XYZ file of C-alpha atoms in Angstrom:
680
model
C -20.926 85.653 24.239
C -18.631 86.623 27.104
C -17.470 84.081 29.723
C -19.879 85.643 32.224
C -22.698 85.280 29.703
C -21.839 81.608 29.158
C -21.982 80.976 32.888
C -25.349 82.718 33.147
C -26.584 80.564 30.258
C -25.638 77.404 32.176
C -27.283 78.751 35.318
C -30.510 79.596 33.483
C -30.582 76.292 31.565
C -30.232 74.260 34.758
C -32.943 76.320 36.444
C -35.370 75.825 33.546
C -34.621 72.089 33.286
C -34.409 71.011 36.916
C -36.369 73.527 38.992
C -39.725 71.784 38.282
C -38.378 68.652 39.990
C -36.919 70.379 43.068
C -37.128 68.992 45.672
C -36.918 65.553 43.951
C -39.890 63.256 44.389
C -39.631 59.449 43.975
C -42.703 59.275 41.720
C -41.032 61.664 39.275
C -37.876 59.625 38.837
C -38.432 59.050 35.113
C -39.038 62.747 34.461
C -35.930 63.654 36.474
C -33.877 61.162 34.481
C -35.102 62.582 31.171
C -34.551 66.197 32.251
C -31.030 65.519 33.591
C -30.115 63.604 30.419
C -31.207 66.601 28.377
C -29.006 68.801 30.567
C -26.011 66.605 29.723
C -26.748 66.841 26.001
C -27.130 70.619 26.078
C -23.848 71.124 27.946
C -22.016 68.840 25.524
C -23.331 70.803 22.538
C -22.453 74.115 24.145
C -18.865 72.993 24.837
C -18.426 71.837 21.250
C -19.837 75.115 20.017
C -17.499 77.144 22.193
C -14.473 75.054 21.250
C -15.124 75.432 17.535
C -15.833 79.171 17.917
C -18.811 78.698 15.651
C -20.919 81.748 14.908
C -24.242 80.236 15.826
C -27.461 82.199 15.650
C -28.753 83.081 19.060
C -31.694 85.158 20.089
C -30.685 88.799 20.585
C -29.837 89.865 24.120
C -29.904 86.245 25.286
C -28.314 87.269 28.545
C -31.458 89.227 29.346
C -33.755 86.226 28.825
C -33.265 85.055 32.391
C -36.372 85.207 34.501
C -36.782 88.389 36.584
C -36.071 86.459 39.758
C -32.911 84.951 38.315
C -30.674 87.902 37.475
C -27.754 86.353 39.312
C -24.287 87.757 39.296
C -21.461 85.558 38.085
C -20.353 85.174 41.684
C -23.754 83.700 42.579
C -23.954 81.399 39.558
C -21.305 78.855 40.564
C -22.824 77.852 43.940
C -26.269 77.632 42.290
C -24.900 75.420 39.502
C -23.240 73.086 42.022
C -26.320 73.015 44.265
C -28.727 72.303 41.387
C -26.739 69.263 40.285
C -25.876 67.898 43.725
C -29.622 67.801 44.392
C -29.775 65.064 41.736
C -27.373 62.965 43.836
C -29.993 62.804 46.607
C -32.412 60.929 44.307
C -32.627 57.234 45.220
C -31.768 56.030 41.723
C -28.491 54.725 40.336
C -29.515 55.909 36.860
C -30.086 59.475 38.009
C -26.800 59.381 39.962
C -24.941 58.283 36.836
C -26.379 61.131 34.786
C -25.802 63.638 37.610
C -22.121 62.675 37.819
C -21.764 63.176 34.071
C -23.535 66.533 34.299
C -21.221 67.793 37.058
C -18.118 66.626 35.181
C -19.324 68.359 32.025
C -20.076 71.490 34.042
C -16.459 71.448 35.213
C -15.318 71.223 31.592
C -17.736 73.984 30.616
C -16.503 76.354 33.341
C -12.877 75.661 32.397
C -13.448 75.921 28.634
C -15.369 79.178 28.818
C -12.700 80.814 30.961
C -14.746 81.205 34.119
C -13.550 80.701 37.690
C -12.782 76.981 37.515
C -10.650 77.149 40.696
C -13.687 78.238 42.659
C -15.849 75.544 41.067
C -13.434 72.803 42.221
C -13.179 74.330 45.697
C -16.978 74.322 45.931
C -17.082 70.642 45.009
C -14.466 69.852 47.651
C -16.378 71.847 50.265
C -19.552 70.025 49.252
C -17.827 66.689 49.820
C -16.623 67.697 53.263
C -20.017 69.081 54.310
C -21.892 66.105 52.874
C -19.797 63.726 54.983
C -20.382 65.783 58.126
C -24.120 65.972 57.499
C -24.400 62.272 56.706
C -22.509 61.320 59.845
C -24.301 63.669 62.213
C -27.678 63.735 60.469
C -27.868 67.445 61.241
C -29.570 70.225 59.288
C -27.126 72.856 60.494
C -23.690 73.129 58.874
C -20.781 72.294 61.102
C -18.555 75.199 61.956
C -15.613 73.055 60.957
C -17.022 72.778 57.432
C -16.432 76.416 56.546
C -13.773 77.161 53.995
C -12.002 80.438 54.350
C -11.525 80.698 50.592
C -15.219 81.404 50.043
C -17.987 83.643 51.259
C -20.041 82.035 53.980
C -23.142 82.671 51.874
C -21.818 80.339 49.169
C -21.364 77.488 51.598
C -24.724 78.039 53.245
C -26.448 78.118 49.848
C -25.018 74.772 48.747
C -25.713 73.357 52.187
C -29.312 74.531 52.233
C -30.332 73.594 48.703
C -27.940 70.905 47.502
C -27.090 68.844 50.573
C -30.311 68.951 52.528
C -31.129 65.254 52.098
C -27.709 63.794 51.334
C -26.590 60.311 52.370
C -23.640 58.030 51.653
C -24.806 57.543 48.066
C -24.714 61.309 47.585
C -21.246 61.457 49.109
C -20.069 58.654 46.821
C -21.482 60.578 43.858
C -19.424 63.690 44.682
C -16.322 61.520 45.059
C -16.972 59.972 41.621
C -17.249 63.452 40.111
C -13.866 64.437 41.557
C -12.322 61.205 40.298
C -13.574 61.609 36.725
C -12.408 65.238 36.704
C -8.974 64.015 37.818
C -8.813 61.548 34.938
C -9.722 64.025 32.208
C -7.377 66.669 33.641
C -4.468 64.252 33.295
C -5.489 63.435 29.729
C -5.449 67.151 28.862
C -1.976 67.489 30.448
C -2.714 70.961 31.825
C -0.219 71.192 34.687
C -1.731 74.421 35.979
C -5.228 72.987 36.362
C -3.857 69.747 37.808
C -1.934 71.669 40.458
C -5.042 73.670 41.431
C -7.008 70.433 41.583
C -4.413 68.643 43.747
C -4.133 71.603 46.098
C -7.921 71.705 46.499
C -8.161 67.957 47.167
C -5.335 68.148 49.683
C -7.057 71.019 51.510
C -10.294 69.014 51.526
C -8.614 65.896 52.954
C -6.937 67.902 55.689
C -10.335 69.265 56.793
C -12.180 65.942 56.706
C -13.879 64.891 59.977
C -11.591 61.879 60.365
C -12.502 61.312 64.018
C -16.182 61.026 63.120
C -15.370 58.692 60.239
C -13.244 56.533 62.541
C -16.158 56.370 64.947
C -18.507 55.391 62.142
C -16.310 52.553 60.904
C -15.474 51.254 64.364
C -19.077 51.130 65.635
C -20.501 47.660 66.156
C -23.984 47.589 64.582
C -24.636 44.118 65.926
C -24.364 45.248 69.522
C -26.363 47.645 71.646
C -23.714 48.954 74.005
C -22.658 51.858 71.797
C -25.281 54.626 71.884
C -23.337 57.316 70.037
C -25.175 59.545 67.572
C -23.205 58.092 64.694
C -24.040 54.521 65.667
C -27.707 55.381 66.250
C -27.932 57.125 62.886
C -26.386 54.101 61.224
C -28.842 51.663 62.804
C -31.796 53.857 61.880
C -30.846 54.302 58.229
C -28.913 51.251 57.067
C -29.466 47.577 57.774
C -26.143 46.639 56.176
C -22.848 48.388 55.502
C -23.409 48.702 51.735
C -23.956 52.504 51.551
C -20.848 53.209 53.603
C -18.863 50.602 51.707
C -19.969 52.277 48.503
C -18.450 55.547 49.674
C -15.257 53.831 50.819
C -14.899 52.064 47.469
C -15.263 55.273 45.478
C -12.963 57.107 47.896
C -10.251 54.480 47.385
C -10.753 54.765 43.620
C -10.218 58.514 43.855
C -7.020 58.122 45.871
C -5.696 55.529 43.400
C -6.372 57.941 40.518
C -4.595 60.742 42.378
C -1.519 58.632 43.126
C -0.860 57.500 39.578
C 2.718 56.341 39.127
C 2.646 57.198 35.427
C 1.480 60.783 35.921
C 2.760 62.263 39.171
C 2.448 66.004 39.569
C 5.723 67.900 39.280
C 6.091 70.618 41.828
C 8.840 72.731 43.370
C 9.098 70.368 46.342
C 12.304 68.592 47.323
C 11.372 65.626 45.121
C 9.422 65.739 41.895
C 6.616 63.643 43.316
C 6.533 64.986 46.876
C 3.331 66.975 46.556
C 1.694 67.709 49.935
C -1.290 65.669 48.765
C 0.800 62.500 48.632
C 2.067 63.140 52.145
C -1.546 63.443 53.268
C -2.532 60.190 51.520
C 0.410 58.321 53.080
C -0.827 59.464 56.479
C -4.252 57.983 55.688
C -2.953 54.451 55.050
C -3.278 53.066 58.627
C -6.786 54.517 58.936
C -7.889 53.096 55.569
C -6.480 49.689 56.512
C -8.751 49.565 59.558
C -11.793 50.651 57.551
C -11.230 47.996 54.875
C -10.993 45.288 57.512
C -13.983 46.146 59.673
C -15.616 42.891 60.747
C -18.718 41.768 58.894
C -21.215 38.959 59.473
C -23.021 39.198 56.153
C -21.382 36.733 53.738
C -23.060 38.539 50.830
C -20.525 41.343 51.282
C -17.510 39.060 50.819
C -16.855 40.263 47.283
C -17.233 43.903 48.336
C -14.673 43.401 51.111
C -12.293 41.743 48.648
C -12.673 44.701 46.296
C -11.953 47.212 49.053
C -8.834 45.302 50.041
C -7.784 45.142 46.399
C -8.078 48.908 45.912
C -6.320 49.549 49.208
C -3.380 47.370 48.146
C -3.260 49.075 44.742
C -3.034 52.405 46.565
C -0.175 51.144 48.744
C 1.667 49.772 45.702
C 1.381 53.115 43.924
C 2.469 55.042 46.985
C 5.414 52.661 47.284
C 6.762 54.022 43.975
C 7.222 57.489 45.510
C 10.940 58.057 45.866
C 10.814 60.133 49.052
C 9.150 57.590 51.322
C 11.138 57.237 54.517
C 12.244 53.875 55.877
C 9.978 54.374 58.890
C 6.971 54.308 56.576
C 8.033 50.970 55.104
C 8.518 49.561 58.600
C 5.021 50.727 59.572
C 3.670 49.092 56.404
C 5.155 45.778 57.525
C 3.043 46.112 60.653
C -0.072 46.705 58.523
C 0.673 43.678 56.346
C 1.104 41.453 59.396
C -1.947 42.856 61.192
C -4.400 42.816 58.292
C -2.970 40.570 55.559
C -1.350 37.717 57.445
C -3.625 35.163 55.782
C -2.638 35.911 52.153
C 1.004 36.209 53.231
C 0.858 32.681 54.675
C -1.142 31.116 51.831
C 0.833 28.321 50.130
C 2.212 29.435 46.778
C 1.121 26.137 45.216
C -2.453 26.349 46.489
C -4.193 26.929 43.138
C -3.802 24.463 40.306
C -7.254 24.157 38.726
C -7.375 25.326 35.102
C -10.808 26.831 35.746
C -9.473 29.098 38.440
C -7.115 30.632 35.886
C -10.074 32.328 34.171
C -10.472 36.070 34.417
C -12.489 37.573 37.228
C -15.945 38.379 35.887
C -15.692 35.609 33.301
C -18.804 33.437 32.762
C -16.609 30.441 33.564
C -16.613 31.611 37.162
C -20.308 30.780 37.338
C -19.443 27.094 37.348
C -17.221 27.481 40.397
C -18.397 26.997 43.925
C -18.401 29.990 46.272
C -15.301 28.599 47.943
C -13.445 28.223 44.642
C -14.514 31.666 43.445
C -13.312 33.131 46.723
C -9.966 31.461 46.041
C -9.605 33.428 42.823
C -9.923 36.697 44.734
C -7.628 35.388 47.479
C -4.833 34.568 45.033
C -5.213 38.043 43.539
C -4.785 39.639 46.966
C -1.898 37.289 47.682
C -0.022 38.568 44.623
C -0.465 42.168 45.737
C 0.474 41.538 49.373
C 3.593 39.560 48.473
C 4.621 42.260 45.995
C 4.285 44.868 48.744
C 6.347 42.769 51.132
C 9.088 42.461 48.516
C 8.972 46.181 47.734
C 9.167 47.213 51.395
C 11.956 44.713 52.067
C 14.022 45.946 49.157
C 13.521 49.584 50.119
C 14.890 48.820 53.578
C 17.707 46.552 52.396
C 19.111 49.253 50.110
C 18.580 51.995 52.725
C 21.577 54.183 53.462
C 22.113 57.719 54.687
C 18.468 58.733 54.936
C 17.193 60.611 57.936
C 13.878 59.539 59.382
C 13.304 63.114 60.485
C 13.164 64.268 56.857
C 9.723 62.744 56.498
C 6.802 65.077 57.091
C 4.343 62.228 57.563
C 2.803 61.766 60.972
C 2.580 57.997 60.567
C 5.917 56.814 61.920
C 6.776 53.517 63.511
C 7.194 53.895 67.262
C 10.432 51.905 67.241
C 12.228 54.735 65.462
C 11.958 56.988 68.485
C 14.453 54.789 70.352
C 16.970 54.194 67.542
C 20.010 56.493 67.363
C 20.545 57.972 63.914
C 23.985 56.355 63.706
C 22.372 52.900 63.930
C 19.434 53.622 61.619
C 20.996 52.223 58.435
C 21.935 48.971 60.157
C 18.430 48.651 61.629
C 16.704 49.217 58.268
C 18.858 46.760 56.315
C 18.489 44.155 59.041
C 14.706 44.665 59.209
C 14.308 44.311 55.437
C 16.428 41.168 55.265
C 14.718 39.646 58.305
C 11.219 40.180 56.894
C 12.233 38.589 53.601
C 13.909 35.613 55.247
C 10.972 34.966 57.568
C 8.396 35.069 54.781
C 10.371 32.664 52.581
C 11.013 30.354 55.519
C 7.253 29.947 55.900
C 7.059 28.551 52.364
C 10.050 26.207 52.480
C 10.277 22.720 54.026
C 11.230 22.840 57.691
C 14.115 20.392 57.128
C 15.861 22.552 54.533
C 19.620 22.973 54.856
C 22.311 24.420 52.590
C 24.203 21.135 52.962
C 21.267 19.047 51.714
C 21.729 17.170 48.471
C 18.451 18.536 47.092
C 18.935 22.071 48.454
C 19.105 23.695 45.000
C 16.047 21.725 43.935
C 14.054 23.112 46.901
C 15.097 26.661 46.043
C 14.027 26.258 42.430
C 10.737 24.640 43.364
C 9.974 27.655 45.533
C 10.759 30.095 42.724
C 8.776 28.023 40.245
C 5.711 28.210 42.492
C 6.353 31.933 42.959
C 6.412 32.514 39.204
C 3.246 30.481 38.679
C 1.435 32.761 41.100
C 2.341 35.884 39.113
C 1.936 34.385 35.637
C -1.798 34.569 36.281
C -1.614 38.372 36.322
C 0.517 40.082 33.693
C 0.174 43.547 35.253
C 2.377 42.609 38.199
C 4.479 39.878 36.575
C 7.328 41.977 35.220
C 7.215 44.461 38.063
C 7.840 41.644 40.515
C 10.539 40.141 38.276
C 12.319 43.499 38.127
C 11.937 43.763 41.891
C 13.607 40.368 42.330
C 16.487 41.408 40.076
C 17.029 44.506 42.201
C 16.901 42.519 45.438
C 19.356 39.975 44.042
C 21.787 42.702 42.989
C 21.558 44.413 46.367
C 22.043 41.158 48.287
C 25.090 40.308 46.214
C 26.648 43.694 46.935
C 25.993 43.340 50.659
C 27.436 39.825 50.652
C 30.596 40.973 48.858
C 30.999 43.863 51.306
C 30.233 41.509 54.206
C 27.579 43.906 55.449
C 27.073 43.273 59.152
C 23.289 43.747 59.056
C 22.823 41.144 56.298
C 25.319 38.675 57.763
C 23.672 39.011 61.173
C 20.330 37.817 59.764
C 21.807 35.288 57.349
C 23.469 33.203 60.068
C 20.126 32.409 61.743
C 18.522 30.765 58.683
C 19.357 27.434 57.024
C 19.169 28.853 53.493
C 20.587 31.764 51.531
C 18.521 34.437 49.765
C 21.167 34.631 47.029
C 20.452 31.006 46.116
C 16.705 31.564 45.967
C 16.871 34.854 44.054
C 19.638 33.806 41.668
C 18.746 35.953 38.629
C 20.109 33.578 35.981
C 18.228 30.614 37.436
C 15.111 32.764 37.756
C 15.319 33.754 34.084
C 15.610 30.107 33.070
C 12.601 29.224 35.204
C 10.603 32.095 33.715
C 11.292 30.905 30.147
C 10.323 27.368 31.083
C 7.096 28.565 32.752
C 6.030 30.187 29.453
C 6.918 26.904 27.741
C 9.864 28.468 25.889
C 7.353 30.078 23.537
C 8.857 33.189 21.947
C 5.371 34.277 20.821
C 4.420 34.778 24.460
C 7.470 36.982 24.963
C 6.573 38.886 21.804
C 3.054 39.456 23.102
C 4.490 40.828 26.333
C 6.886 43.131 24.450
C 4.256 44.709 22.198
C 1.595 45.046 24.910
C 0.926 48.622 25.971
C 0.544 47.397 29.570
C 3.619 45.164 29.911
C 5.839 46.191 26.985
C 8.188 48.602 28.757
C 8.602 46.455 31.881
C 9.137 43.311 29.796
C 11.791 45.045 27.683
C 13.577 46.255 30.837
C 13.532 42.755 32.289
C 14.835 41.107 29.121
C 17.597 43.696 28.723
C 18.826 43.197 32.275
C 18.564 39.406 32.062
C 20.418 39.228 28.743
C 23.182 41.351 30.245
C 23.416 38.979 33.231
C 23.284 35.876 31.044
C 26.076 37.076 28.787
C 28.215 37.873 31.832
C 27.391 34.544 33.529
C 27.422 32.355 30.445
C 28.593 29.112 32.052
C 25.881 29.326 34.728
C 23.235 29.859 32.054
C 24.442 26.997 29.827
C 24.715 24.460 32.651
C 21.344 25.187 34.231
C 19.499 21.959 35.221
C 15.839 21.282 35.989
C 14.622 19.556 39.117
C 11.736 17.664 40.688
C 8.371 19.355 41.033
C 9.278 21.914 38.411
C 9.075 19.229 35.718
C 5.379 18.684 36.447
C 4.256 22.201 35.644
C 0.525 22.770 35.855
C 0.618 26.231 34.366
C 2.540 27.022 31.182
C 1.555 30.056 29.191
C 1.851 29.151 25.549
C 0.716 30.707 22.319
C 1.386 28.978 19.020
C 0.832 30.989 15.856
C 1.444 29.576 12.376
C 4.227 31.456 10.636
C 4.423 32.649 7.047
C 7.130 30.186 6.052
C 9.908 32.767 6.493
C 13.292 31.015 6.686
C 15.997 32.328 8.959
C 19.446 30.938 9.568
C 21.705 32.257 12.291
C 25.149 32.875 10.799
C 27.616 30.212 11.774
C 25.066 28.145 13.697
C 23.435 24.844 12.679
C 19.738 25.732 12.869
C 16.402 25.117 11.177
C 13.002 26.809 11.315
C 9.734 24.991 11.933
C 6.319 25.918 10.490
C 5.608 28.252 13.415
C 8.720 30.358 12.885
C 10.535 28.756 15.819
C 14.292 28.327 15.462
C 15.580 24.827 16.183
C 19.172 24.872 17.416
C 21.380 21.862 16.613
C 24.347 21.491 18.944
C 26.775 18.811 17.763
C 28.359 18.071 21.099
C 25.097 17.994 23.019
C 24.390 14.879 25.102
C 20.958 14.191 26.487
C 20.873 13.925 30.254
C 18.559 10.964 30.732
C 19.352 10.677 34.451
C 17.313 13.819 35.197
C 14.436 12.544 33.023
C 13.897 15.935 31.373
C 10.502 16.370 29.791
C 9.727 17.962 26.433
C 11.722 15.398 24.379
C 14.583 15.290 26.907
C 16.016 18.564 25.607
C 18.564 20.380 27.715
C 17.146 23.620 29.258
C 19.854 25.768 27.677
C 18.993 24.527 24.200
C 15.307 25.314 24.625
C 16.057 28.734 26.131
C 18.444 29.575 23.306
C 15.892 28.547 20.671
C 13.278 30.730 22.352
C 15.499 33.823 22.503
C 16.836 33.399 18.961
C 13.281 33.001 17.639
C 12.313 36.140 19.541
C 15.225 38.009 17.940
C 14.068 36.834 14.527
C 10.464 37.987 15.116
C 11.382 41.369 16.600
C 13.879 42.066 13.814
C 11.348 41.283 11.100
C 8.649 43.412 12.696
C 11.123 46.266 13.135
C 12.165 46.110 9.468
C 8.493 46.427 8.507
C 7.973 49.333 10.952
C 5.413 47.224 12.801
C 7.111 47.178 16.209
C 5.503 49.736 18.577
C 8.830 51.231 19.713
C 12.497 51.167 18.738
C 13.888 47.742 19.774
C 17.490 48.366 18.637
C 18.934 48.092 22.154
C 17.119 44.806 22.725
C 18.238 43.468 19.340
C 21.824 44.425 20.156
C 21.677 42.378 23.367
C 20.101 39.466 21.508
C 22.880 39.585 18.871
C 25.474 39.376 21.629
C 23.597 36.373 23.000
C 23.624 34.869 19.495
C 27.391 35.367 19.194
C 27.923 33.438 22.413
C 25.676 30.638 21.158
C 27.854 30.360 18.048
C 30.801 29.390 20.247
C 29.019 26.365 21.744
């Protein structure tokens, strides 16, 4: 059958299956659910049949089996297909919505697979989203003139508006957004750059035409008061007693934006930078608006978890946008303002606030049921704290390393007002000073007020801070190595600026009684990290072979081993101090080994039952004055044992072709580390 015939088949099948239930009636919910589920099954079978090019037996002249009133042209089929399925999103049932989303996603696959006008299908979905938002906000039966899309015939838009969006609400809008998000995910899996580009262009066009002023009015209206009599506010009071429907849309909208701005799969275009698609510029412009929406005041405590989720997705979006290489320094400065305006509480939360073992359980775990509401809220708060602090570090580093960029090169409309008064010749100095100042001020809020570089316990205070910092991120592996790599970059940049006696950095440094280079010392940080995981090489191995953390962990270990080998004396003489000895959180995984013996050439070692290498240093003297825990073993000795055991495990897995990627570079660095240990 020809592509046009396939499209007519889909049109006819939907008409036969769903027309009896149009318009949807609440008492027929079960029948609608059954009919829509059958639609999903039929589309799936048809796609498989088309993909396999099977010669199935069909009734002769199937294209002529359409009812006399349904001899639609191909041009008319697409709007009817979209309208028929969007009608399902107006049914007040989560089950029907779920099936309708699947049906629309499969229809997208069907149109693409059969070679029909998929571009037009996606544009129709985007237009439907825009018009559904306008209709929901204004509660009007007439389409807004601003909702027209010049890429389509007016009749197409009016048809979808009349039949598909007649009774839409925020749940319907959220359903369309979910469809677009799922389509985005499967497009990226198929790696079809052409379709992805069409999709991104369509989404960008849709976002540019959104009624943002009306949405701002909706989110800013105070439903608890009576002073505001706008149509949007009145519609809201008449239809919703709580914010849940609108929050549902906002949540799905944030999910869509996070899927679009995926750091691992950015669209490559002919723009100045590989990831500077106009869509990303549009999303960056939306950040201040989304921040306000996610922080609209609520009185209903039942929505606390929803608000936390919205903030979480918003921060994820900002983190992903932060990986775009073309972001101008003015954007990072404006993000500082957002963090201070909307996330001051998690920024100021003590890093040592959470110590209960129960609170280390995963969100959604049944163990959370035994926590009080206040404790459970703390779990979400620490999660937001990790994200906010990571963003502050990322923005600070981007500004600290800034040089030679022109603020005018950015096409985004969201620029910090302070940049309008700064001469271009002073821009680099301003950015580096701003980044350093933000970092210093945040750390100062988490250090004792009496701290001084001349204090006897100054180094102890610095290490206690970093220990607490690491404990915060050890609870979430996804960000752990990203933040560790970020700290390495900051440390390297600060060292370069200190050596060059950069005026911007020195100007900030003189006003604070501590030095960032002492706090972010990379060798000390690496030692602290190994101690926080209890010097367990199995934990490191788990990180290395994980599909989520493997690459970042390998990068971190490679850079740290390079630093350690070049700063050997500092690594060997590392001490432990105070609060750090009383760790409350140590990730540890002990796995019984297979009895494999391993002896490092030229080194007095032994292997325990778990495959851990025990290093025997003849000239080692225990330092009882510091009262080291874990059998009074010097930190260097424990760190060396951990890294040598890791080398042993990785090498054995690699020889058996069981390591998920080639670890030769890592093994080479570990062998160099081993050679240095032999000289002790």
